[in-house]
Short mmCIF file of C-alpha atoms in Angstrom, two decimals:
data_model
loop_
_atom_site.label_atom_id
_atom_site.label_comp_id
_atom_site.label_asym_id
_atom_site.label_seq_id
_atom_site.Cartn_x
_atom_site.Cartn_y
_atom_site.Cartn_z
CA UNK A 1 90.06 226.79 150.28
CA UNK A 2 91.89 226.38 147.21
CA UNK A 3 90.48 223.09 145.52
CA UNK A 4 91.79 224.00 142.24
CA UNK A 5 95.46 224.66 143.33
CA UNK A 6 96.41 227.53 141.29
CA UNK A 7 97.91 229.31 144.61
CA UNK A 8 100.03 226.44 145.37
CA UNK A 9 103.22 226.47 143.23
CA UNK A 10 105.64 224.60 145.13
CA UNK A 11 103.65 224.62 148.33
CA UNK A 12 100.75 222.07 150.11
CA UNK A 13 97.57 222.46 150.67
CA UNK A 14 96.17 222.14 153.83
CA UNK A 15 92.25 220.63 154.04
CA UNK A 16 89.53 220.77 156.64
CA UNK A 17 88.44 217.42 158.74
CA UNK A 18 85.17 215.51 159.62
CA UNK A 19 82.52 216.92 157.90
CA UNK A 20 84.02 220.04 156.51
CA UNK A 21 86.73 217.95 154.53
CA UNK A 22 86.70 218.17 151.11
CA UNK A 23 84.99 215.05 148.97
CA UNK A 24 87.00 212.96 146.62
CA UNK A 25 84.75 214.09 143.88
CA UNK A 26 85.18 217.81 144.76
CA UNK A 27 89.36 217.30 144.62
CA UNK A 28 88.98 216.97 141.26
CA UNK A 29 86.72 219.51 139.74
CA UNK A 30 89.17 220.82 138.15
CA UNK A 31 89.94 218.49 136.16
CA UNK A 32 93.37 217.51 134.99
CA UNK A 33 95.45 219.97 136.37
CA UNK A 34 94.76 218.90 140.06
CA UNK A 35 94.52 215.03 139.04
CA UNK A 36 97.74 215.81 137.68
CA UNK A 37 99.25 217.38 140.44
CA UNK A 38 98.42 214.67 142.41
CA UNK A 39 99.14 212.12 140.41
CA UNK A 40 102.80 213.15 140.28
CA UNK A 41 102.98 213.75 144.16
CA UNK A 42 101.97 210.00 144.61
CA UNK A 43 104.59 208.98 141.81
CA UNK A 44 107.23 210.30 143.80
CA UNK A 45 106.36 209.03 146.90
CA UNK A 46 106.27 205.94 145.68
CA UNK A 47 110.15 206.37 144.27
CA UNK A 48 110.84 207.76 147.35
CA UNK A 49 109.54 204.64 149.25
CA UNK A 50 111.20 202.33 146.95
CA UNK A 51 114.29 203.85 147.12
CA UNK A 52 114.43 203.24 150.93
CA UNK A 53 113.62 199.68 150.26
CA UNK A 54 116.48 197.32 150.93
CA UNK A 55 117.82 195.04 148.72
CA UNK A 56 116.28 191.51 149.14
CA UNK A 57 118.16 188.86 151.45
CA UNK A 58 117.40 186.22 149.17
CA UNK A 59 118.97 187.23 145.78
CA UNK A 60 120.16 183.88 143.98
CA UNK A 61 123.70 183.21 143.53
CA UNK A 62 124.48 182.16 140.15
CA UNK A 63 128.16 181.37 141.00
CA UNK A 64 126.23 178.82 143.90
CA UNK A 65 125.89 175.17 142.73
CA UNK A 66 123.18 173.79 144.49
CA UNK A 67 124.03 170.58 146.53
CA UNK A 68 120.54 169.46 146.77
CA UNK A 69 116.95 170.22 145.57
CA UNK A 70 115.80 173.44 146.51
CA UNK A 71 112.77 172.51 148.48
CA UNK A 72 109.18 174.50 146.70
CA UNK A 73 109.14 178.28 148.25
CA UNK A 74 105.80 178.89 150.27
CA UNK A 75 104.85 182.50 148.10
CA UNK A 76 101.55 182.83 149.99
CA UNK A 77 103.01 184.85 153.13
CA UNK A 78 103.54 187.64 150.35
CA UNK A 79 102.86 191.89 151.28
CA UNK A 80 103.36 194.64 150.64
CA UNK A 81 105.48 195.56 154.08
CA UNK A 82 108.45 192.99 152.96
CA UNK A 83 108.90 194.38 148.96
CA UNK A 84 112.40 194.88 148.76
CA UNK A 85 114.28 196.83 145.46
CA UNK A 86 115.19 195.81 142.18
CA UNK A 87 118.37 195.33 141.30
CA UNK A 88 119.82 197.15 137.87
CA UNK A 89 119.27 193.83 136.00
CA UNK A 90 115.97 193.24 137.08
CA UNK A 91 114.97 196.82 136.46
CA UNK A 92 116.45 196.09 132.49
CA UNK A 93 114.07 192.89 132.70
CA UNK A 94 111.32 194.45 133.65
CA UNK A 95 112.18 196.76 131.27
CA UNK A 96 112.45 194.81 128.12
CA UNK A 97 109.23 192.61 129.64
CA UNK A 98 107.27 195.49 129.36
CA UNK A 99 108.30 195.76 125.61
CA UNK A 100 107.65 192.15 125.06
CA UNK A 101 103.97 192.92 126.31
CA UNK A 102 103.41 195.61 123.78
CA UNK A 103 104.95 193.46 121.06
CA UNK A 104 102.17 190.77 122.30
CA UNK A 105 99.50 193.74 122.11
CA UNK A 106 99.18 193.59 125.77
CA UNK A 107 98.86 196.91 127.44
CA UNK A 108 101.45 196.95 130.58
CA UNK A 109 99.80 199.12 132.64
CA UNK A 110 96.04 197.07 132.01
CA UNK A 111 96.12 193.89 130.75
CA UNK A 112 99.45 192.73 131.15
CA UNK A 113 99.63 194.54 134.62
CA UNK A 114 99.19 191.17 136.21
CA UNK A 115 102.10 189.11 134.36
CA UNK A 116 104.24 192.64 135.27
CA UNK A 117 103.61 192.52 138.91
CA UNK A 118 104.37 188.45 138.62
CA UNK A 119 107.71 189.17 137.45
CA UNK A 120 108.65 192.00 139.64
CA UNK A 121 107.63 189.98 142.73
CA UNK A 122 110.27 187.10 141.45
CA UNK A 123 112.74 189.73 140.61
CA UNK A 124 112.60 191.78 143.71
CA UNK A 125 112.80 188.55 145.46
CA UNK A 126 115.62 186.58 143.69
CA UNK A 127 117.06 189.03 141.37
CA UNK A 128 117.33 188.71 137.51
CA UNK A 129 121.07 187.21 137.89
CA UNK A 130 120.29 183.51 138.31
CA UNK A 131 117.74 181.28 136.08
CA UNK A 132 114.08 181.43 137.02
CA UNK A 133 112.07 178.10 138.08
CA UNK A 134 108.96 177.60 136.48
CA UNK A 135 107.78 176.34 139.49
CA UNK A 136 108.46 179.75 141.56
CA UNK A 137 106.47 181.37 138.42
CA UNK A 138 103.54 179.21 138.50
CA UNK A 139 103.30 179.41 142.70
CA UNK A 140 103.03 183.02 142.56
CA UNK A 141 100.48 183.17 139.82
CA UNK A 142 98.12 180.95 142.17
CA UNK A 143 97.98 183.67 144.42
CA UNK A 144 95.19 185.42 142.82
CA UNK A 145 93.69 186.88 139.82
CA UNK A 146 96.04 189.85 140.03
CA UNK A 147 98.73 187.70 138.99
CA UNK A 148 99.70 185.88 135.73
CA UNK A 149 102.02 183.56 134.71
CA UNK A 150 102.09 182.00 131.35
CA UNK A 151 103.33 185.48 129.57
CA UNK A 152 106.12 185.63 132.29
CA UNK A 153 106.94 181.91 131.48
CA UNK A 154 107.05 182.38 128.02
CA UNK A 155 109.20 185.48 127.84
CA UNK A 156 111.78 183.57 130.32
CA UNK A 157 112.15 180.82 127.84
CA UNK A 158 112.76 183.27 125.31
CA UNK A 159 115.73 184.86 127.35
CA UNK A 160 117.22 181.30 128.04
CA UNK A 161 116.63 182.03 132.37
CA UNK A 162 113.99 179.49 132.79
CA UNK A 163 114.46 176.27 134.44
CA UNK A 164 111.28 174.76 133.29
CA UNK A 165 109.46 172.52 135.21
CA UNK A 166 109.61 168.52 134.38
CA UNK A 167 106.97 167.50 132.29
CA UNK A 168 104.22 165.65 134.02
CA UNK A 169 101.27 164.00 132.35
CA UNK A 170 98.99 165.12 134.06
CA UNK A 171 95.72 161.97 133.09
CA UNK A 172 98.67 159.73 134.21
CA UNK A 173 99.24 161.41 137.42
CA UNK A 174 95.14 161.07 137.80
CA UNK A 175 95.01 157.42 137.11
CA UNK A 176 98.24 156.76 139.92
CA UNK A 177 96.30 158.85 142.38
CA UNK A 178 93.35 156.87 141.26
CA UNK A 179 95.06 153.36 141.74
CA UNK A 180 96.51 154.57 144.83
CA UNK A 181 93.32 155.26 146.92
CA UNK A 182 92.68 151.20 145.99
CA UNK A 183 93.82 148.59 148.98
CA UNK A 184 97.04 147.64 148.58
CA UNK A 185 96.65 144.06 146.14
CA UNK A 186 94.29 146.18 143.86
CA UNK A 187 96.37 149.02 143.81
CA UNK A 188 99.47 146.92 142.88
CA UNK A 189 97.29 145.05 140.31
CA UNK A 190 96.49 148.56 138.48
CA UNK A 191 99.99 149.90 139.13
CA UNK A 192 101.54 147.01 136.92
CA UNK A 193 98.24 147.49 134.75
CA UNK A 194 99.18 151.04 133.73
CA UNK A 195 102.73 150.02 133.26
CA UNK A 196 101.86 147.53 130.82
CA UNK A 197 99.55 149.99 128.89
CA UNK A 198 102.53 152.15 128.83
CA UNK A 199 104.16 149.39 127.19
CA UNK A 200 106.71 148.78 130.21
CA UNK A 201 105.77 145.38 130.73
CA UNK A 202 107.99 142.43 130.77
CA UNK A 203 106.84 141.68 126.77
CA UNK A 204 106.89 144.49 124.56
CA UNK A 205 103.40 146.13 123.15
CA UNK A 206 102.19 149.38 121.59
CA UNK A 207 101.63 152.26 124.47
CA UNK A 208 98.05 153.67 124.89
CA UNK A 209 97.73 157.65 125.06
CA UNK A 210 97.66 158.67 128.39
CA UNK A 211 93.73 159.92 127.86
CA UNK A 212 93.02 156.01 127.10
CA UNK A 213 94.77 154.88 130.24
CA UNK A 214 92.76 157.68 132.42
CA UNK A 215 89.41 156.39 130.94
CA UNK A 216 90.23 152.50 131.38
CA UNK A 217 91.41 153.34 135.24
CA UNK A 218 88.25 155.36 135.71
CA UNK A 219 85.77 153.12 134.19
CA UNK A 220 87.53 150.22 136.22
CA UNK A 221 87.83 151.95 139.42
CA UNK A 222 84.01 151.35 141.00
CA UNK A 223 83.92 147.87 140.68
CA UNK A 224 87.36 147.06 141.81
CA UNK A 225 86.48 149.04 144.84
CA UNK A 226 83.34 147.29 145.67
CA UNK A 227 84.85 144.26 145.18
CA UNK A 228 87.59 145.16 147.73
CA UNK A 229 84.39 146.32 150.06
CA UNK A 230 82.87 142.63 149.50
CA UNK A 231 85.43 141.28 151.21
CA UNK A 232 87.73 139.91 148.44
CA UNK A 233 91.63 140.38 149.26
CA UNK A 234 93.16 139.81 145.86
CA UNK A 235 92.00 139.39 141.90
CA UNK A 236 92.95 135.73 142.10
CA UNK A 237 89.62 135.26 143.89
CA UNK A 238 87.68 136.83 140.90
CA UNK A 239 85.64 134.29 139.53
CA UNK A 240 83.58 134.90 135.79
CA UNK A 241 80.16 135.08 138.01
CA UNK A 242 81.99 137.91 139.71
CA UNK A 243 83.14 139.70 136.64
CA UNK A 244 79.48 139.05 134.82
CA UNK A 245 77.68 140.14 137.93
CA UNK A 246 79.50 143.27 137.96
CA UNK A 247 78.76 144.34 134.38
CA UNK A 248 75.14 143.53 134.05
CA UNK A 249 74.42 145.15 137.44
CA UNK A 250 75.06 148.78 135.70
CA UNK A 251 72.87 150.41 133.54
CA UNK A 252 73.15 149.38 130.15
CA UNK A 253 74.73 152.64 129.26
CA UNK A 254 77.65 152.12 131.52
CA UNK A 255 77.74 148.47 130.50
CA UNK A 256 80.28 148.96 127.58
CA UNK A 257 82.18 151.60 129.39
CA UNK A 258 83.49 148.97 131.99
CA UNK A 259 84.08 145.71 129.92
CA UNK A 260 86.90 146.96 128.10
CA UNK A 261 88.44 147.85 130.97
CA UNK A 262 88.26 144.87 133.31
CA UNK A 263 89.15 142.77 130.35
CA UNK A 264 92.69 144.89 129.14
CA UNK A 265 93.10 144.79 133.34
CA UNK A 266 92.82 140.72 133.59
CA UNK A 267 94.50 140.46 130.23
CA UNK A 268 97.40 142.11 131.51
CA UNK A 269 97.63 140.50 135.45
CA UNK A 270 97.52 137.01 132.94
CA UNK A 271 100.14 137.92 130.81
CA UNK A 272 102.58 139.37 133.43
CA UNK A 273 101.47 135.71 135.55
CA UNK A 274 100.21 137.52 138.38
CA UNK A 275 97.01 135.58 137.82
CA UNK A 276 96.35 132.08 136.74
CA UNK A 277 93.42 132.18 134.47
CA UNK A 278 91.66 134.91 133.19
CA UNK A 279 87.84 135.32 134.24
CA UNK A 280 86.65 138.28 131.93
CA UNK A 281 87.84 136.09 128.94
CA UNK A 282 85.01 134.69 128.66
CA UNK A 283 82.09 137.26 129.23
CA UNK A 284 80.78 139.25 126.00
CA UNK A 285 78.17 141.84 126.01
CA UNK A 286 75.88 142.12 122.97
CA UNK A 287 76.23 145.13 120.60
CA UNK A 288 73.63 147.12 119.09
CA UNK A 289 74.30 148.66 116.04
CA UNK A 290 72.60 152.14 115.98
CA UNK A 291 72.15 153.78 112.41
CA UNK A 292 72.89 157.38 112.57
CA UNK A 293 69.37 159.67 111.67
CA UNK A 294 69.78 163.04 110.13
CA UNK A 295 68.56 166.33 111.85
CA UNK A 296 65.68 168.28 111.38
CA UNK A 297 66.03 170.51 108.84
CA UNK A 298 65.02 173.60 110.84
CA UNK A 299 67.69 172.94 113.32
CA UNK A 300 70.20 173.13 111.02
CA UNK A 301 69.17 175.94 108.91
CA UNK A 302 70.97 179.39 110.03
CA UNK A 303 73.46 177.72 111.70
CA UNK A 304 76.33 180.07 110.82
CA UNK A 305 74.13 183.24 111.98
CA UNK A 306 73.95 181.97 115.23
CA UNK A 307 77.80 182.61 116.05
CA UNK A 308 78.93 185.99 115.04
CA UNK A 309 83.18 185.97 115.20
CA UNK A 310 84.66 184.35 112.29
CA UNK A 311 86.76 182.14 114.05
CA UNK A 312 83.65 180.50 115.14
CA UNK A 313 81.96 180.40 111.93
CA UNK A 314 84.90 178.90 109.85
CA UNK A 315 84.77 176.08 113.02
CA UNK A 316 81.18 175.44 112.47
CA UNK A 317 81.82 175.32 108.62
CA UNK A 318 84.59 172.97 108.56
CA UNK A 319 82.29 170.25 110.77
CA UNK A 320 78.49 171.39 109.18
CA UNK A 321 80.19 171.50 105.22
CA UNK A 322 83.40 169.19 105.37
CA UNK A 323 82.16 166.78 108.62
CA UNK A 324 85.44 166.83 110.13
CA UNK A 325 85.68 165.36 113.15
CA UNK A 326 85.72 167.80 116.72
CA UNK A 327 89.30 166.82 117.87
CA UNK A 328 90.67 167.67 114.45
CA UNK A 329 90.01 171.16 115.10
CA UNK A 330 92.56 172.01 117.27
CA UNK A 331 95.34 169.88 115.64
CA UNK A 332 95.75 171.75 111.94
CA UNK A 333 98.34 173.81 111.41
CA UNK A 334 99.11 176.40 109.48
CA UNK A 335 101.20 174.60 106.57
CA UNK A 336 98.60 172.62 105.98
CA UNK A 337 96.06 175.43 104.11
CA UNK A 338 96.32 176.16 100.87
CA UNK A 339 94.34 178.63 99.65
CA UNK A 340 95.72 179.23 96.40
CA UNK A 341 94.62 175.62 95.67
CA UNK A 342 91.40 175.51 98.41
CA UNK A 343 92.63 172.33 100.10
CA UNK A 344 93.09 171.82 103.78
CA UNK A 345 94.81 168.79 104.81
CA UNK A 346 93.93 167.17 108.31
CA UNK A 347 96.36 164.80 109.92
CA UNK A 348 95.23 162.04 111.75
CA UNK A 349 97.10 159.67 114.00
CA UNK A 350 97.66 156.56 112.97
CA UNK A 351 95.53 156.85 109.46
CA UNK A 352 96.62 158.24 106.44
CA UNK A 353 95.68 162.14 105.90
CA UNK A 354 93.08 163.10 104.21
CA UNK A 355 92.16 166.41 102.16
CA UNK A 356 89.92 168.64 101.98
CA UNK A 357 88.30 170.46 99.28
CA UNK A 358 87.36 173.31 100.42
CA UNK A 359 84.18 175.42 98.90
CA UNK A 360 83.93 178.78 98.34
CA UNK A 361 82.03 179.60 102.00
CA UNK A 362 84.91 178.11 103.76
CA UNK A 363 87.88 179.18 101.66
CA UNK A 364 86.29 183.09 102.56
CA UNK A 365 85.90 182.12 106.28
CA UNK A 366 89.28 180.55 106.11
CA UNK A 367 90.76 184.34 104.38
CA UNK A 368 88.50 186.40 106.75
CA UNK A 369 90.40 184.23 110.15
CA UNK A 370 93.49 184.37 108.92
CA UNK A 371 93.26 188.14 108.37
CA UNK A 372 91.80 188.45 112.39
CA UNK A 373 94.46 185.97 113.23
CA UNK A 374 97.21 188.29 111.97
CA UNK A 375 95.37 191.53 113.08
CA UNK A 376 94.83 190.62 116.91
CA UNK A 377 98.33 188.15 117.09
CA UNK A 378 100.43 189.78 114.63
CA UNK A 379 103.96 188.29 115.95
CA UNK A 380 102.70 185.11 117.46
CA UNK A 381 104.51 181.90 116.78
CA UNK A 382 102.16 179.23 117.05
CA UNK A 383 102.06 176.96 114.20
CA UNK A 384 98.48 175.81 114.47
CA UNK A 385 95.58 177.36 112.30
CA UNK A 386 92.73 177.76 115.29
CA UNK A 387 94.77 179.81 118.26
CA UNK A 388 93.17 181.42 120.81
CA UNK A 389 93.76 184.31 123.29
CA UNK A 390 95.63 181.84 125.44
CA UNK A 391 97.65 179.52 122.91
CA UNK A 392 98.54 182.37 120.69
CA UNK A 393 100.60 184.07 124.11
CA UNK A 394 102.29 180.95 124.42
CA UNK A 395 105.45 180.71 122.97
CA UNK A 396 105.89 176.81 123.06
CA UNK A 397 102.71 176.82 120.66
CA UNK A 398 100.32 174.52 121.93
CA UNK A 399 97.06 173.22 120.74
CA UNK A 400 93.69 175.69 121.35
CA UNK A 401 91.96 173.72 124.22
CA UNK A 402 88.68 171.65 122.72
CA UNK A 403 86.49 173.47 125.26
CA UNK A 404 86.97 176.68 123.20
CA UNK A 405 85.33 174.59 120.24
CA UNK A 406 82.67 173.29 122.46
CA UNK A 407 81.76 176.64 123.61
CA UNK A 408 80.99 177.37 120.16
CA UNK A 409 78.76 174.67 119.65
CA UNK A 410 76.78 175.17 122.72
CA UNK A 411 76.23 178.53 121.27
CA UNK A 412 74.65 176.83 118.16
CA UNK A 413 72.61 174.51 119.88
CA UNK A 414 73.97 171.59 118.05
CA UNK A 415 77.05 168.91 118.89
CA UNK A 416 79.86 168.50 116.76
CA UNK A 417 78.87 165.02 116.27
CA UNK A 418 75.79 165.46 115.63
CA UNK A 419 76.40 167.95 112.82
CA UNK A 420 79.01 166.23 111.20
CA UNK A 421 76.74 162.91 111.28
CA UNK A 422 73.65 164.64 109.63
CA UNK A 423 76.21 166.03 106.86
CA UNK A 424 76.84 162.81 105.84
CA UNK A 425 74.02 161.14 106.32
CA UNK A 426 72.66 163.80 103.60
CA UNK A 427 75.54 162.94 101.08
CA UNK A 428 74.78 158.83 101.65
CA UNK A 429 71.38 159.94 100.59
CA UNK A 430 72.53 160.99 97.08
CA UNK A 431 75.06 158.16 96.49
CA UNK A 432 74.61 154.58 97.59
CA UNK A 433 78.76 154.10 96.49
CA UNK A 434 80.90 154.29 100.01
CA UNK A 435 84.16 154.42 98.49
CA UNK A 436 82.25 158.38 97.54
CA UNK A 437 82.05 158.93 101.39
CA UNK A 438 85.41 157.05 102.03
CA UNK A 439 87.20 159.41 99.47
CA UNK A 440 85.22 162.41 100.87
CA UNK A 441 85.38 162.43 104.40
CA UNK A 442 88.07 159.73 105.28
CA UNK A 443 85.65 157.50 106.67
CA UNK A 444 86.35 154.03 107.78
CA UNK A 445 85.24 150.66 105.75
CA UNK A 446 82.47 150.52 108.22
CA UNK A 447 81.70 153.49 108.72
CA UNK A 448 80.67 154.16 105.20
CA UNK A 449 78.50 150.83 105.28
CA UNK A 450 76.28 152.30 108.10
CA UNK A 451 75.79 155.73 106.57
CA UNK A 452 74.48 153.85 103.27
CA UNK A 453 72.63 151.17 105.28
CA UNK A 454 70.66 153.76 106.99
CA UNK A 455 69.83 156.47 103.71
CA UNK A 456 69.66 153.08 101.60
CA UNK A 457 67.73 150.52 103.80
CA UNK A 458 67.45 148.47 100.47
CA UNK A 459 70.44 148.55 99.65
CA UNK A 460 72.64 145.47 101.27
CA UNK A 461 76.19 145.07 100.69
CA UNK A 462 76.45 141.36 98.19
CA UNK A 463 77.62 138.43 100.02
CA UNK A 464 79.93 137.23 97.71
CA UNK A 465 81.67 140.47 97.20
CA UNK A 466 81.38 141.37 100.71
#
């Protein structure tokens, strides 16, 4: 038996059966000649297979106009019996995708042998002549983890033969679906409610972020659906002994949470006359005011040892040194360092932006990420200054998700919020002046107050001045 195939140039080899036949381990002792040998054998079957393939049924016109939607294309009946062949432009796009990979440091034949096999399942299927829906691309990368996507999506868009999918918001979509699984009244009420947070009611009003308008629809949700279990038939009915019933029977935590809500919802139904008077007007909820405290001072200490990457240090540094808050993070950008002067500006909507000063800790950590950044995503477009594996492969440059930053902190033991509270708790405790913490963090009026109230508990701001 001649495992090692040196007497078999240009011939087969034949093998025993059962348990005579040769082990997988044993067909390869000799190493890469035989592999080899193989290897090729099984590359040309595969040619030979594909080249018996037909060409797919289904190829898209481009000369077609369409004279109606095309209804969404059920991918999940997909094997390997009904592959069909490429066509000589989708073998040039697969061609120049695999290029793009290795421009994006992806490996085509590891890890960008998913996104590969996602675009030569759309081009085998509907050809490379007609755009590609972003819909098709996204269907096909829900198959499994042996798919992917977003590289396939973004290298479309770059060759202008995407048709992207319309932009949905996707916490609006929530809080509809969330309004629609109310009885009909209630879900009408929160319909016109949303529109009117939108500012699409019939008098004109600033529009709430769509994250708002998920929270308010959330919070409000419980008690308008017990309500609709008690019996009641329509928010006309809803009395203030209703409305103050339902708030003080939840825990005081949850307490604030929901009387916001039902009052913006009432406000609205009053002002759009869909209600005569408005019963939350009335009800008011006390409010503690809770002093910040700082943190042990062993829980701080070694906090940047306790992540190793930069990208996490120089995160944990600009919230533990500079006390910026966590969803600023994601949102600077690139333009806005400036290391040759060591100031970082951080735009915030709505507020004027505010600077940082950078020390010599951070301005290092800020050299040493930029250097990675550039290393590991050397022709990546995204604008912002914290990317990550995901947003830096995206070619529309989006924001790094927040639960990349929150993984970091979970690492350290210690919330954002927390950190960034005890940093300037300890600079209230060596100035009693808040315009100092105003100027140096970009703190609020009252804000400041209650960092100096609680490091200066004799200090109290003078009536008449105040």
């Amino acid at each position: 038996m001649d495992a090692s195939g040196i007497a078999l140039d240009g011939g087969d080899q034949l093998w025993f059966g059962r348990e005579l036949a040769l082990r997988k381990s044993d067909r390869y002792l000799s190493g890469a000649g035989a592999q080899g040998r193989f290897k090729a054998k099984e590359r040309r079957g595969r040619a030979a297979s594909r080249a018996t393939q037909p060409t797919s049924p289904h190829l898209v016109d481009p000369e077609q106009l369409e004279l109606f939607p095309t209804p969404p294309r059920d991918w999940g009946r997909l094997s390997p019996e009904n592959e069909y062949a490429l066509t000589p432009a989708a073998k040039v796009l697969l061609r120049d995708f695999s290029d793009y990979l290795r421009g994006q440091g992806a490996d085509p034949r590891l890890g960008g042998a998913a996104s590969l096999r996602t675009l030569r399942v759309l081009t085998a299927q509907l050809g490379a002549e007609a755009p590609i829906r972003e819909l098709d691309v996204k269907a096909i990368a829900a198959l499994g983890d042996h798919y992917n996507g977003r590289r396939v999506v973004c290298f479309l868009h770059q060759r202008g033969i995407l048709r992207p999918e319309p932009m949905r918001d996707a916490e609006l979509t929530r809080a509809r679906r969330a309004a629609a699984s109310l009885p009909a009244p209630f879900a009408e009420a929160v319909d016109l409610w949303i529109d009117v947070l939108l500012g699409q009611g019939s008098r004109s009003n600033p529009a709430l972020t769509s994250g708002t308008i998920y929270c308010y629809v959330q919070n409000a949700h419980p008690t308008l659906k017990s309500w609709a279990e008690s019996g009641i038939t329509d928010l006309r009915e809803i009395t203030k002994k209703d409305v103050e019933a339902a708030i003080m029977g939840l825990p005081s935590a949850r307490r604030h949470s929901v009387h916001p809500p039902l009052r913006s919802l009432f406000r609205a139904l009053r002002r759009e006359r869909k209600i005569f008077r408005d019963p939350a007007r009335g009800v008011s909820l006390p409010v503690a005011v809770k002093l910040p405290t700082p943190l042990p001072s062993d829980r701080v200490r070694g906090i940047l040892s306790k992540v190793e990457d930069v990208r996490s240090q120089f995160i944990v540094a600009l919230v533990a040194v500079h006390a910026l808050v966590h969803d600023d993070l994601p949102a600077l950008l690139l333009e806005d360092l400036d290391r040759s002067r060591g100031q970082l500006r951080v735009r915030r909507r709505g507020r004027l932006d505010h600077v940082v000063y950078l020390d010599e800790l951070t301005s290092e950590l800020a050299t040493s990420w930029l250097r990675e950044r550039y290393q590991r995503w050397p022709r990546t477009g995204n604008p912002h200054l914290l990317v990550s594996r995901i947003s830096a492969a995206d070619e529309a440059g989006p924001r790094m998700s927040t639960e990349v930053t929150k993984t970091v902190f979970e690492r350290v033991g210690i919330s954002a919020r927390k950190l960034r509270g005890d940093r300037i708790y300890d600079e209230a405790r060596h100035t009693a002046d808040p315009v100092h913490l105003m100027r140096l963090f970009g703190l609020g009026t009252t804000t400041a107050m209650k960092y100096i109230t609680a490091a200066h508990p004799d200090k109290r701001p003078d009536p008449i001045r105040a």
